[in-house]
Amino acid sequence: SYELTQPPSVSVSPGQTASITCSGDKLGNKFACWYQQKPGQSPVVVIYQDSKRPSGIPERFSGSNSGNTATLTISGTQAMDEADYYCQAWDSSTAVFGGGTKLTVL
Amino acid sequence: QVQLQQSGPGLVKPSQTLSLTCAISGDSVSSNSAAWNWIRQSPSRGLEWLGRTYYRSKWYNDYAVSVKSRITITPDTSKNQFSLQLNSVTPEDTAVYYCARDGEVRFDPWGQGTLVTVSS
């Protein structure tokens, strides 16, 4: 079965750039999405189709996807961005999620 | 604006059937451009997609291999909602269950989540 691998945790200082990676076999040939989840809340999509931002998502969120790796980049990270982030892709009519990355802003 | 409202019991006994419903507002379960999904989340399994139903001139379903023998997702066009049934549950099925719309290759929005505990 298809797998997506994320680092368990990433730390960043306020105002700096955070990068979260998601690795999977030939992931660049698929569309990648990124979801943000804060404690006690449902996930919210922050990037879809590799690099598109839904309305209402700040411009500091961006995404890329090439080769075997998709990357979520948060520029000028703010304290409110502290959350769990999950990547997701489709493989043969099955949705697959990464294990999640806890972003700490300190 | 699409909204999803989940309902169903939070406690199910082992070997019984877990049943949840997701009511849709702002869209139609019969939409030709959306699919309606169930996803669960637990500390041990993370986010796990369970399956979907969608209409493209006729109804289709896709299910995760891990639950394929036990799951049914059913649309209800009269009430504009869709339902999840998971049979023969065990404590391993304890999780927060979410419904979600899939359109433009993204899950958006998600329901509010329902914690389902499998215990006697």
CSV table of C-alpha atoms in Angstrom, one decimal:
chain,number,residue,atom,x,y,z
A,1,SER,CA,0.0,0.0,0.0
A,2,TYR,CA,1.1,3.6,-0.6
A,3,GLU,CA,2.7,5.5,2.2
A,4,LEU,CA,3.5,9.1,3.0
A,5,THR,CA,6.2,9.9,5.4
A,6,GLN,CA,6.5,13.2,7.4
A,7,PRO,CA,8.9,14.2,10.2
A,8,PRO,CA,7.2,13.9,13.6
A,9,SER,CA,8.1,17.4,14.6
A,10,VAL,CA,9.5,20.7,13.3
A,11,SER,CA,10.4,23.8,15.4
A,12,VAL,CA,10.7,27.3,14.2
A,13,SER,CA,11.2,30.8,15.7
A,14,PRO,CA,8.5,33.4,15.2
A,15,GLY,CA,9.0,35.3,12.0
A,16,GLN,CA,11.2,32.6,10.4
A,17,THR,CA,10.4,30.1,7.7
A,18,ALA,CA,9.1,26.7,8.5
A,19,SER,CA,9.3,23.8,6.0
A,20,ILE,CA,7.5,20.5,6.4
A,21,THR,CA,8.2,17.7,4.0
A,22,CYS,CA,6.1,14.7,2.9
A,23,SER,CA,7.8,11.8,1.1
A,24,GLY,CA,6.2,9.1,-1.1
A,25,ASP,CA,7.1,7.1,-4.1
A,26,LYS,CA,6.7,9.3,-7.2
A,27,LEU,CA,4.6,11.7,-5.1
A,28,GLY,CA,5.3,14.4,-7.7
A,29,ASN,CA,3.1,12.6,-10.1
A,30,LYS,CA,0.1,13.0,-7.8
A,31,PHE,CA,-1.6,16.0,-6.3
A,32,ALA,CA,-0.6,16.7,-2.7
A,33,CYS,CA,-2.8,18.5,-0.1
A,34,TRP,CA,-1.9,19.9,3.3
A,35,TYR,CA,-4.2,20.1,6.3
A,36,GLN,CA,-3.7,22.1,9.5
A,37,GLN,CA,-5.3,20.7,12.7
A,38,LYS,CA,-5.3,22.6,16.0
A,39,PRO,CA,-6.2,20.8,19.3
A,40,GLY,CA,-9.8,19.8,19.5
A,41,GLN,CA,-10.6,21.0,16.0
A,42,SER,CA,-11.3,19.4,12.7
A,43,PRO,CA,-8.5,19.5,10.0
A,44,VAL,CA,-8.6,22.5,7.6
A,45,VAL,CA,-7.0,22.4,4.2
A,46,VAL,CA,-4.3,25.0,3.8
A,47,ILE,CA,-2.8,23.9,0.4
A,48,TYR,CA,-4.4,21.7,-2.3
A,49,GLN,CA,-3.4,20.6,-5.8
A,50,ASP,CA,0.3,20.9,-4.7
A,51,SER,CA,0.4,24.7,-4.4
A,52,LYS,CA,-3.1,26.3,-4.4
A,53,ARG,CA,-4.4,28.2,-1.4
A,54,PRO,CA,-8.1,28.1,-0.5
A,55,SER,CA,-9.7,31.5,0.1
A,56,GLY,CA,-9.0,32.7,3.6
A,57,ILE,CA,-5.7,31.0,4.0
A,58,PRO,CA,-2.9,33.5,4.5
A,59,GLU,CA,-0.3,34.1,1.7
A,60,ARG,CA,2.5,32.9,4.0
A,61,PHE,CA,1.4,29.3,3.3
A,62,SER,CA,2.8,27.9,0.1
A,63,GLY,CA,3.4,24.4,-1.3
A,64,SER,CA,5.5,22.6,-3.9
A,65,ASN,CA,5.6,19.0,-5.1
A,66,SER,CA,8.3,17.3,-7.2
A,67,GLY,CA,10.0,14.0,-7.5
A,68,ASN,CA,9.3,12.1,-4.3
A,69,THR,CA,8.7,15.0,-2.0
A,70,ALA,CA,6.0,17.6,-1.3
A,71,THR,CA,6.8,20.6,0.9
A,72,LEU,CA,4.7,22.9,2.9
A,73,THR,CA,6.4,26.2,3.5
A,74,ILE,CA,5.2,28.8,6.1
A,75,SER,CA,7.0,32.1,5.7
A,76,GLY,CA,7.0,34.6,8.5
A,77,THR,CA,5.6,31.9,10.9
A,78,GLN,CA,3.3,33.2,13.6
A,79,ALA,CA,2.4,31.8,16.9
A,80,MET,CA,-1.1,31.0,15.6
A,81,ASP,CA,0.5,28.6,13.1
A,82,GLU,CA,1.5,26.2,15.8
A,83,ALA,CA,-0.5,23.0,15.0
A,84,ASP,CA,-0.3,19.5,13.5
A,85,TYR,CA,0.1,19.4,9.8
A,86,TYR,CA,-0.9,16.4,7.6
A,87,CYS,CA,-0.1,15.8,3.9
A,88,GLN,CA,-2.5,13.7,1.8
A,89,ALA,CA,-2.6,12.3,-1.7
A,90,TRP,CA,-4.7,9.9,-3.7
A,91,ASP,CA,-3.4,6.6,-4.9
A,92,SER,CA,-5.7,4.4,-7.0
A,93,SER,CA,-9.0,5.7,-5.6
A,94,THR,CA,-7.7,5.5,-2.1
A,95,ALA,CA,-6.8,8.6,0.0
A,96,VAL,CA,-3.6,8.3,2.0
A,97,PHE,CA,-2.5,10.6,4.8
A,98,GLY,CA,1.0,11.2,6.2
A,99,GLY,CA,1.6,10.6,9.9
A,100,GLY,CA,1.5,14.2,10.7
A,101,THR,CA,4.1,16.8,11.8
A,102,LYS,CA,3.8,18.9,15.0
A,103,LEU,CA,4.9,22.4,14.3
A,104,THR,CA,6.2,24.2,17.4
A,105,VAL,CA,6.7,28.0,17.2
A,106,LEU,CA,9.2,29.0,19.9
B,1,GLN,CA,-20.9,27.7,1.9
B,2,VAL,CA,-21.0,24.0,2.4
B,3,GLN,CA,-21.5,22.7,6.0
B,4,LEU,CA,-21.5,19.2,7.3
B,5,GLN,CA,-23.2,18.2,10.6
B,6,GLN,CA,-22.5,14.8,12.0
B,7,SER,CA,-24.8,12.8,14.3
B,8,GLY,CA,-24.7,9.4,15.9
B,9,PRO,CA,-23.9,7.5,19.2
B,10,GLY,CA,-20.6,8.0,20.9
B,11,LEU,CA,-20.5,4.5,22.5
B,12,VAL,CA,-20.8,1.2,20.7
B,13,LYS,CA,-20.4,-2.3,22.1
B,14,PRO,CA,-17.9,-4.7,20.7
B,15,SER,CA,-19.2,-6.9,17.8
B,16,GLN,CA,-22.0,-4.4,17.1
B,17,THR,CA,-22.4,-1.9,14.3
B,18,LEU,CA,-21.2,1.7,14.4
B,19,SER,CA,-23.6,4.0,12.6
B,20,LEU,CA,-23.0,7.7,11.9
B,21,THR,CA,-24.8,10.2,9.7
B,22,CYS,CA,-23.5,13.4,8.0
B,23,ALA,CA,-26.1,16.0,7.0
B,24,ILE,CA,-25.1,18.3,4.1
B,25,SER,CA,-26.1,22.0,3.7
B,26,GLY,CA,-25.0,24.2,0.8
B,27,ASP,CA,-24.5,21.3,-1.6
B,28,SER,CA,-26.1,18.1,-2.8
B,29,VAL,CA,-25.2,14.6,-2.0
B,30,SER,CA,-26.0,13.9,-5.7
B,31,SER,CA,-23.5,16.5,-7.0
B,32,ASN,CA,-21.6,15.5,-10.1
B,33,SER,CA,-18.5,17.3,-8.9
B,34,ALA,CA,-18.1,16.2,-5.3
B,35,ALA,CA,-17.6,13.0,-3.3
B,36,TRP,CA,-18.6,12.3,0.3
B,37,ASN,CA,-16.1,10.7,2.6
B,38,TRP,CA,-15.6,9.2,6.0
B,39,ILE,CA,-12.3,9.6,7.8
B,40,ARG,CA,-11.2,8.6,11.3
B,41,GLN,CA,-8.4,9.6,13.6
B,42,SER,CA,-6.9,7.8,16.5
B,43,PRO,CA,-3.5,8.1,18.3
B,44,SER,CA,-2.4,4.7,17.0
B,45,ARG,CA,-3.5,5.0,13.4
B,46,GLY,CA,-3.4,8.8,12.8
B,47,LEU,CA,-5.8,10.0,10.1
B,48,GLU,CA,-7.3,7.1,8.2
B,49,TRP,CA,-9.5,7.4,5.2
B,50,LEU,CA,-12.4,4.9,5.3
B,51,GLY,CA,-14.3,5.4,2.1
B,52,ARG,CA,-16.5,7.6,-0.1
B,53,THR,CA,-19.7,7.7,-2.1
B,54,TYR,CA,-20.3,9.8,-5.1
B,55,TYR,CA,-22.7,10.3,-8.0
B,56,ARG,CA,-21.6,10.3,-11.7
B,57,SER,CA,-24.8,9.4,-13.5
B,58,LYS,CA,-24.9,6.5,-11.1
B,59,TRP,CA,-23.7,5.9,-7.6
B,60,TYR,CA,-20.2,4.7,-6.8
B,61,ASN,CA,-18.4,3.7,-3.6
B,62,ASP,CA,-14.7,3.3,-2.8
B,63,TYR,CA,-13.5,1.7,0.4
B,64,ALA,CA,-10.2,1.4,2.2
B,65,VAL,CA,-8.8,-2.1,2.1
B,66,SER,CA,-8.4,-2.2,5.9
B,67,VAL,CA,-12.2,-2.0,6.4
B,68,LYS,CA,-13.6,-3.1,3.1
B,69,SER,CA,-15.3,-6.2,4.4
B,70,ARG,CA,-17.1,-4.3,7.2
B,71,ILE,CA,-18.0,-0.9,5.8
B,72,THR,CA,-21.0,0.5,4.0
B,73,ILE,CA,-21.4,4.2,3.0
B,74,THR,CA,-24.9,5.1,1.8
B,75,PRO,CA,-26.3,8.3,0.3
B,76,ASP,CA,-29.8,9.5,1.3
B,77,THR,CA,-31.0,11.9,-1.4
B,78,SER,CA,-34.3,12.5,0.3
B,79,LYS,CA,-32.6,14.0,3.4
B,80,ASN,CA,-29.4,15.2,1.6
B,81,GLN,CA,-27.1,13.2,3.8
B,82,PHE,CA,-24.9,10.2,3.8
B,83,SER,CA,-24.2,7.5,6.4
B,84,LEU,CA,-21.4,5.3,7.6
B,85,GLN,CA,-22.0,1.7,8.9
B,86,LEU,CA,-19.0,-0.2,10.3
B,87,ASN,CA,-19.8,-3.8,11.3
B,88,SER,CA,-18.3,-6.1,13.9
B,89,VAL,CA,-16.4,-3.3,15.7
B,90,THR,CA,-13.6,-3.9,18.2
B,91,PRO,CA,-11.8,-1.5,20.6
B,92,GLU,CA,-9.4,-0.9,17.7
B,93,ASP,CA,-12.2,1.0,16.0
B,94,THR,CA,-12.3,3.6,18.8
B,95,ALA,CA,-11.5,6.9,17.1
B,96,VAL,CA,-12.8,10.4,16.2
B,97,TYR,CA,-14.8,10.0,13.0
B,98,TYR,CA,-15.2,12.8,10.5
B,99,CYS,CA,-17.2,13.2,7.4
B,100,ALA,CA,-15.7,15.4,4.6
B,101,ARG,CA,-16.5,16.7,1.2
B,102,ASP,CA,-14.0,16.0,-1.6
B,103,GLY,CA,-14.1,18.5,-4.4
B,104,GLU,CA,-11.1,19.8,-6.5
B,105,VAL,CA,-9.0,17.0,-4.9
B,106,ARG,CA,-9.2,18.3,-1.4
B,107,PHE,CA,-11.2,17.5,1.7
B,108,ASP,CA,-13.1,20.6,2.5
B,109,PRO,CA,-15.1,21.1,4.6
B,110,TRP,CA,-14.9,18.5,7.4
B,111,GLY,CA,-17.6,17.7,9.9
B,112,GLN,CA,-17.2,18.6,13.5
B,113,GLY,CA,-16.0,15.1,14.4
B,114,THR,CA,-17.6,12.4,16.6
B,115,LEU,CA,-15.7,10.5,19.2
B,116,VAL,CA,-16.8,6.9,19.0
B,117,THR,CA,-15.7,4.6,21.8
B,118,VAL,CA,-16.0,0.8,21.4
B,119,SER,CA,-16.5,-0.7,24.9
B,120,SER,CA,-18.8,-3.0,26.7
